[in-house]
Short mmCIF file of C-alpha atoms in Angstrom, two decimals:
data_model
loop_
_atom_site.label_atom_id
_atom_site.label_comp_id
_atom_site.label_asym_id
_atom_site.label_seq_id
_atom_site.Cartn_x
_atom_site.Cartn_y
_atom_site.Cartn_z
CA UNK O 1 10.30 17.38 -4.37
CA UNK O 2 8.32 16.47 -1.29
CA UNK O 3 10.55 16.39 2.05
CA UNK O 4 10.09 15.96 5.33
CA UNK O 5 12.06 17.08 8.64
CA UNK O 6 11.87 15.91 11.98
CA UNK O 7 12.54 18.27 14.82
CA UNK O 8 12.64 18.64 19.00
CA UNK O 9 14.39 17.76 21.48
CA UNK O 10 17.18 14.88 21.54
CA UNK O 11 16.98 14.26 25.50
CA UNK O 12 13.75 13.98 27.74
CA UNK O 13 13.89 13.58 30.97
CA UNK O 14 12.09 10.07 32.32
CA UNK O 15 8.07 10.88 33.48
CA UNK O 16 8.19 13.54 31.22
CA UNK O 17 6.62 14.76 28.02
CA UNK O 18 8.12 13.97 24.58
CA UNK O 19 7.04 16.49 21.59
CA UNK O 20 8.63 16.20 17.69
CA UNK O 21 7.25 18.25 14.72
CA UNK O 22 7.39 17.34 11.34
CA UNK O 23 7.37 20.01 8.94
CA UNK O 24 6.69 19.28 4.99
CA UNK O 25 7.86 21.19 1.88
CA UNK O 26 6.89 20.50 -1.71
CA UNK O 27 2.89 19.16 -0.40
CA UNK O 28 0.25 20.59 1.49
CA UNK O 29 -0.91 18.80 4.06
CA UNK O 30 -4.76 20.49 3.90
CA UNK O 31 -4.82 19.60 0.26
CA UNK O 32 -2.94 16.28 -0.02
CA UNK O 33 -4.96 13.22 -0.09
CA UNK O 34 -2.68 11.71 2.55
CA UNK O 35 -2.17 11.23 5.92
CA UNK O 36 0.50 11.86 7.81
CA UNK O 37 2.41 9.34 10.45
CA UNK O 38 5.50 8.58 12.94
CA UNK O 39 7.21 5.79 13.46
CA UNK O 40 10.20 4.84 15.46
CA UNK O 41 12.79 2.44 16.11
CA UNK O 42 14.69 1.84 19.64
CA UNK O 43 18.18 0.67 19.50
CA UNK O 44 18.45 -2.87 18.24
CA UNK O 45 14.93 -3.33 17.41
CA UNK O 46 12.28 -2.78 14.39
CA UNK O 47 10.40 -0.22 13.18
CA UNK O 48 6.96 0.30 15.17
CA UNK O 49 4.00 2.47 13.73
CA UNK O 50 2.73 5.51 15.99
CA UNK O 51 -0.09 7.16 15.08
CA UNK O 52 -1.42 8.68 11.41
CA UNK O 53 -2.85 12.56 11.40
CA UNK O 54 -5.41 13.28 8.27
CA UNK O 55 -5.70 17.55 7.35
CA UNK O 56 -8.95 17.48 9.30
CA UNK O 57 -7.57 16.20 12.72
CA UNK O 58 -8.40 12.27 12.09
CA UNK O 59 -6.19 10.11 13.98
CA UNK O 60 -5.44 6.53 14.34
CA UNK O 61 -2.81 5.35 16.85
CA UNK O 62 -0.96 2.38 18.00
CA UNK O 63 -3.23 0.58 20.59
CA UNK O 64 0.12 -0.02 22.72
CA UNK O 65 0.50 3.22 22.74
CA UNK O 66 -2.50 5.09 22.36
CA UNK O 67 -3.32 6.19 26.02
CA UNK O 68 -0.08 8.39 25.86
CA UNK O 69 -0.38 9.70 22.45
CA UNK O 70 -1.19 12.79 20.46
CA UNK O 71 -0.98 13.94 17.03
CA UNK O 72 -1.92 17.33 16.27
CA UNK O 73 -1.57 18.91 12.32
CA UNK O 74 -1.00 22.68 11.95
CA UNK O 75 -2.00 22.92 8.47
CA UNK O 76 -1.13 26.65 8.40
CA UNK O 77 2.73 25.95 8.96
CA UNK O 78 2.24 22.73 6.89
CA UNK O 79 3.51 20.49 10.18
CA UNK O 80 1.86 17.99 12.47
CA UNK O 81 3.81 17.20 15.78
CA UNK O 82 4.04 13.85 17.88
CA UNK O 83 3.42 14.36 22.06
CA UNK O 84 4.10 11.12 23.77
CA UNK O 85 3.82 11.63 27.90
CA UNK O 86 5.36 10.26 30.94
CA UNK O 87 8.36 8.72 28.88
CA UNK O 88 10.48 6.12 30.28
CA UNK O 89 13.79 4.74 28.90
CA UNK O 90 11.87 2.30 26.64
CA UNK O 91 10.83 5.33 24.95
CA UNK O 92 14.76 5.99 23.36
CA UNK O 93 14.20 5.99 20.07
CA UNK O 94 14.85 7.09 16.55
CA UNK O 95 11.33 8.97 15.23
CA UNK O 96 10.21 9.11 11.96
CA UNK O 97 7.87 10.90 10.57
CA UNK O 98 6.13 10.20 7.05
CA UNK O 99 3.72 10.54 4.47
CA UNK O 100 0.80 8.00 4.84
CA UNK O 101 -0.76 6.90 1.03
CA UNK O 102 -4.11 5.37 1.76
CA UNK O 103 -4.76 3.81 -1.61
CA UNK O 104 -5.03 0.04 -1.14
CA UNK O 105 -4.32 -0.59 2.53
CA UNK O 106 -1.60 2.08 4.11
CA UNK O 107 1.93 2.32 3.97
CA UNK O 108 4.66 5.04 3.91
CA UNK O 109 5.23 6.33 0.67
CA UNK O 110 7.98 9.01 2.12
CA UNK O 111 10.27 8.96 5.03
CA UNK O 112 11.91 11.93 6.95
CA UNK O 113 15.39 11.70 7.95
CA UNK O 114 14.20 10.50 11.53
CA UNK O 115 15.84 12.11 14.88
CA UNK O 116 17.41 10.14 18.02
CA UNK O 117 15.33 10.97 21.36
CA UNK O 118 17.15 9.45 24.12
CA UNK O 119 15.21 9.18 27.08
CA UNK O 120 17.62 9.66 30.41
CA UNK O 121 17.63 12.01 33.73
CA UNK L 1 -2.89 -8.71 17.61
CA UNK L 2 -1.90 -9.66 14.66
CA UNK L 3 1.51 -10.51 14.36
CA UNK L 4 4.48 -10.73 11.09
CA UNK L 5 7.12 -12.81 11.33
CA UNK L 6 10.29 -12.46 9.41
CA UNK L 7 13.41 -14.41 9.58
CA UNK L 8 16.53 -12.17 11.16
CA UNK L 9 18.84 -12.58 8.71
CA UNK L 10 19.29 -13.87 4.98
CA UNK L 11 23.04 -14.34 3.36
CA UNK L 12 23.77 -13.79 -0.08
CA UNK L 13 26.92 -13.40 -2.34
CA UNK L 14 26.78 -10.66 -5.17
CA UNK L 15 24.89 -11.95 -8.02
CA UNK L 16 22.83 -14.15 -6.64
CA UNK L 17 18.97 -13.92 -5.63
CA UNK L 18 17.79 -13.31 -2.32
CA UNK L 19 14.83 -14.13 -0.59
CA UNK L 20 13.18 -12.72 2.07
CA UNK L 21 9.63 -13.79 3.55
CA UNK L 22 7.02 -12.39 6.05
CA UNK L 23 4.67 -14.49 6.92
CA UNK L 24 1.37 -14.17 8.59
CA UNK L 25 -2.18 -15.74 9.30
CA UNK L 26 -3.96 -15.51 5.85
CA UNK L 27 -1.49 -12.64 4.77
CA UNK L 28 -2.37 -13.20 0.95
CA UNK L 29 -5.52 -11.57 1.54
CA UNK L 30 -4.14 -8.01 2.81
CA UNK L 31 -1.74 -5.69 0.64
CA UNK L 32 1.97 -5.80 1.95
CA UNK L 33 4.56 -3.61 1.76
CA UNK L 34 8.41 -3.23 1.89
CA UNK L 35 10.97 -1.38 3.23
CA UNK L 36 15.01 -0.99 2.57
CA UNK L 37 16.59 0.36 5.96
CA UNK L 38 20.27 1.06 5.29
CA UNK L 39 21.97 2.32 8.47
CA UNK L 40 22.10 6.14 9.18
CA UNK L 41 19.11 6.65 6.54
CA UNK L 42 15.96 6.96 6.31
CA UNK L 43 13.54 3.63 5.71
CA UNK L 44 12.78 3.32 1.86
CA UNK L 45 9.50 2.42 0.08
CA UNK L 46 10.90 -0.79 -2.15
CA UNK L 47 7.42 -2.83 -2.78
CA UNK L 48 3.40 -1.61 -2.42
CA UNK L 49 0.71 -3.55 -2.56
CA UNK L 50 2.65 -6.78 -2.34
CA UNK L 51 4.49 -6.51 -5.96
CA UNK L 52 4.74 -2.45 -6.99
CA UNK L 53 7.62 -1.27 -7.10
CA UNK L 54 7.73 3.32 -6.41
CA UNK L 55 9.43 4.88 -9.37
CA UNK L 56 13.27 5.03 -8.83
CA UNK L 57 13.34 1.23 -6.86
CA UNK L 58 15.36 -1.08 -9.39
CA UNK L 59 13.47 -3.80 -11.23
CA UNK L 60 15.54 -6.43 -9.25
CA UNK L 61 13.23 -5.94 -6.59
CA UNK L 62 10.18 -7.82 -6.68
CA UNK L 63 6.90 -8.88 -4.22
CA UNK L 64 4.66 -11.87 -4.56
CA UNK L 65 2.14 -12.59 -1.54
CA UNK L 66 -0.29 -15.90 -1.21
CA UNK L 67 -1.44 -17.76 1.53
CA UNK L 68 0.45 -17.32 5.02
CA UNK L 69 3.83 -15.83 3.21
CA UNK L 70 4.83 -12.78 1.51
CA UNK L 71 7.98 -12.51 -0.16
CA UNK L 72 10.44 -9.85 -1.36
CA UNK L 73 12.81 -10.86 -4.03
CA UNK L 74 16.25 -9.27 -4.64
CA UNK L 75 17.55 -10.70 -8.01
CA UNK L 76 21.24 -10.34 -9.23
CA UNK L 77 22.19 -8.72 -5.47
CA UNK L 78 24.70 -6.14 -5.16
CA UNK L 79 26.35 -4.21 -2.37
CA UNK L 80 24.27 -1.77 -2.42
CA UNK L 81 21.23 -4.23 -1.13
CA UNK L 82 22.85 -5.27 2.00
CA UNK L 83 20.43 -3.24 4.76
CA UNK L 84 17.48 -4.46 6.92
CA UNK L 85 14.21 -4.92 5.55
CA UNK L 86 10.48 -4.96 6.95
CA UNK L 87 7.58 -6.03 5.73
CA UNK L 88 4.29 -4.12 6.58
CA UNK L 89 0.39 -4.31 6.76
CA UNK L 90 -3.00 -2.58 7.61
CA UNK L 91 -4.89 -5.00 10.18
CA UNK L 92 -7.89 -3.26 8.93
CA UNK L 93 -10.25 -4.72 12.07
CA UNK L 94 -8.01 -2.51 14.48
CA UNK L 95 -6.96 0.22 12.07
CA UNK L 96 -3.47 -0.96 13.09
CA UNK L 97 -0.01 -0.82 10.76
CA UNK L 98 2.27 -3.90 11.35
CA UNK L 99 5.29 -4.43 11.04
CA UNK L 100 7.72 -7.32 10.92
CA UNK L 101 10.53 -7.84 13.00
CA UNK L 102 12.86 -7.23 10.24
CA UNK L 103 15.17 -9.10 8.29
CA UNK L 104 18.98 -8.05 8.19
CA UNK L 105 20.12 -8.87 4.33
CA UNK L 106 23.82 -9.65 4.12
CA UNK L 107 25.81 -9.32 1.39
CA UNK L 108 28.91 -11.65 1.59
#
């Protein structure tokens, strides 16, 4: 059974850096065929995409948020990690991460739990 | 950008059939997809590729997509159902996943 787990910290201080990890049991990220991706959703509103990782360092990230954003993959501790910088209080959010299937347009096959990052000095 | 609108909210009483729709310029020619968000869980696959539903997701959930509108159907509702739900899709000029706004089913 594939799972996934968010982890980091629950409270950033504003102007600084944000960093989560996702770590996956029961697939390999350097042999699966997908990609990997976070998501979040702030209080009250919807879900809105992040970025997507592939085994070999591909990324593709949100154009709104894509000058703050970086996805890394550690393939040898099966994880990838989410760093978003110089995070304000619009950045309070619940992140996902997920499992990415590429076969006929993307969506998330497989959801993590998701952790609460509140963003406050 | 390319932008999905859903309605906020869609009532129901148990038994009946409920209707949710996304719509979105030309949407029938992209694949969309669906997600159950119950609160204090994670978001849940219900509908790929506009009508397939992942192993486990009851039959009473189905997609159809055409034109400006996707749709989710719920038939014969129960309880269990009432949660938010999003549609999503791949602006493949951009390399961008959408989502909708959401839609918050009700379950009266």
């Amino acid at each position: 059974q594939v799972r996934l787990q968010e982890s980091g910290p629950g409270l950033v201080k504003p102007s600084e850096t944000l960093s989560l990890t996702c770590s996956v049991s029961g697939d390999s990220i350097s042999t699966s065929p997908h990609y990997w991706g976070w998501i979040r959703q702030s209080p009250g509103k919807g879900l809105e995409w992040i970025g997507n990782i592939y085994s070999s360092g591909n990324t593709y990230y949100s154009v709104s948020l894509k000058s703050r954003v970086t996805i890394l993959v550690d393939t040898s501790k099966n994880q990838f990690s989410l760093k978003l910088t110089s995070v304000t209080a619009a950045d309070t959010a619940e992140y996902f991460c997920a499992r990415t299937s590429i076969a006929a347009d993307w969506h998330f096959d497989l959801w993590g739990r998701g952790t609460l990052v509140t963003v406050s000095s | 950008s390319y932008v999905l609108a859903q309605p906020p909210s869609v009532s129901v009483t148990p038994g009946q059939t409920a209707f949710i729709s996304c719509g979105g310029d030309n949407i029938g020619s992209k694949s969309v997809h669906w997600y159950q968000r119950k609160p204090g869980q994670a978001p849940v696959l219900v509908i790929y590729n506009d009508g397939d539903r992942p192993s486990g997701i009851p039959e009473r959930f189905s997609g159809s997509n055409s034109g400006n509108r996707a749709s989710l159907t719920i038939s014969r509702v129960e309880a269990g159902d009432e949660a938010d739900y999003y549609c999503q899709v791949l602006e493949t000029r951009s390399d961008q996943m959408i989502f909708g706004g959401g839609t918050k089913l009700t379950v009266l």
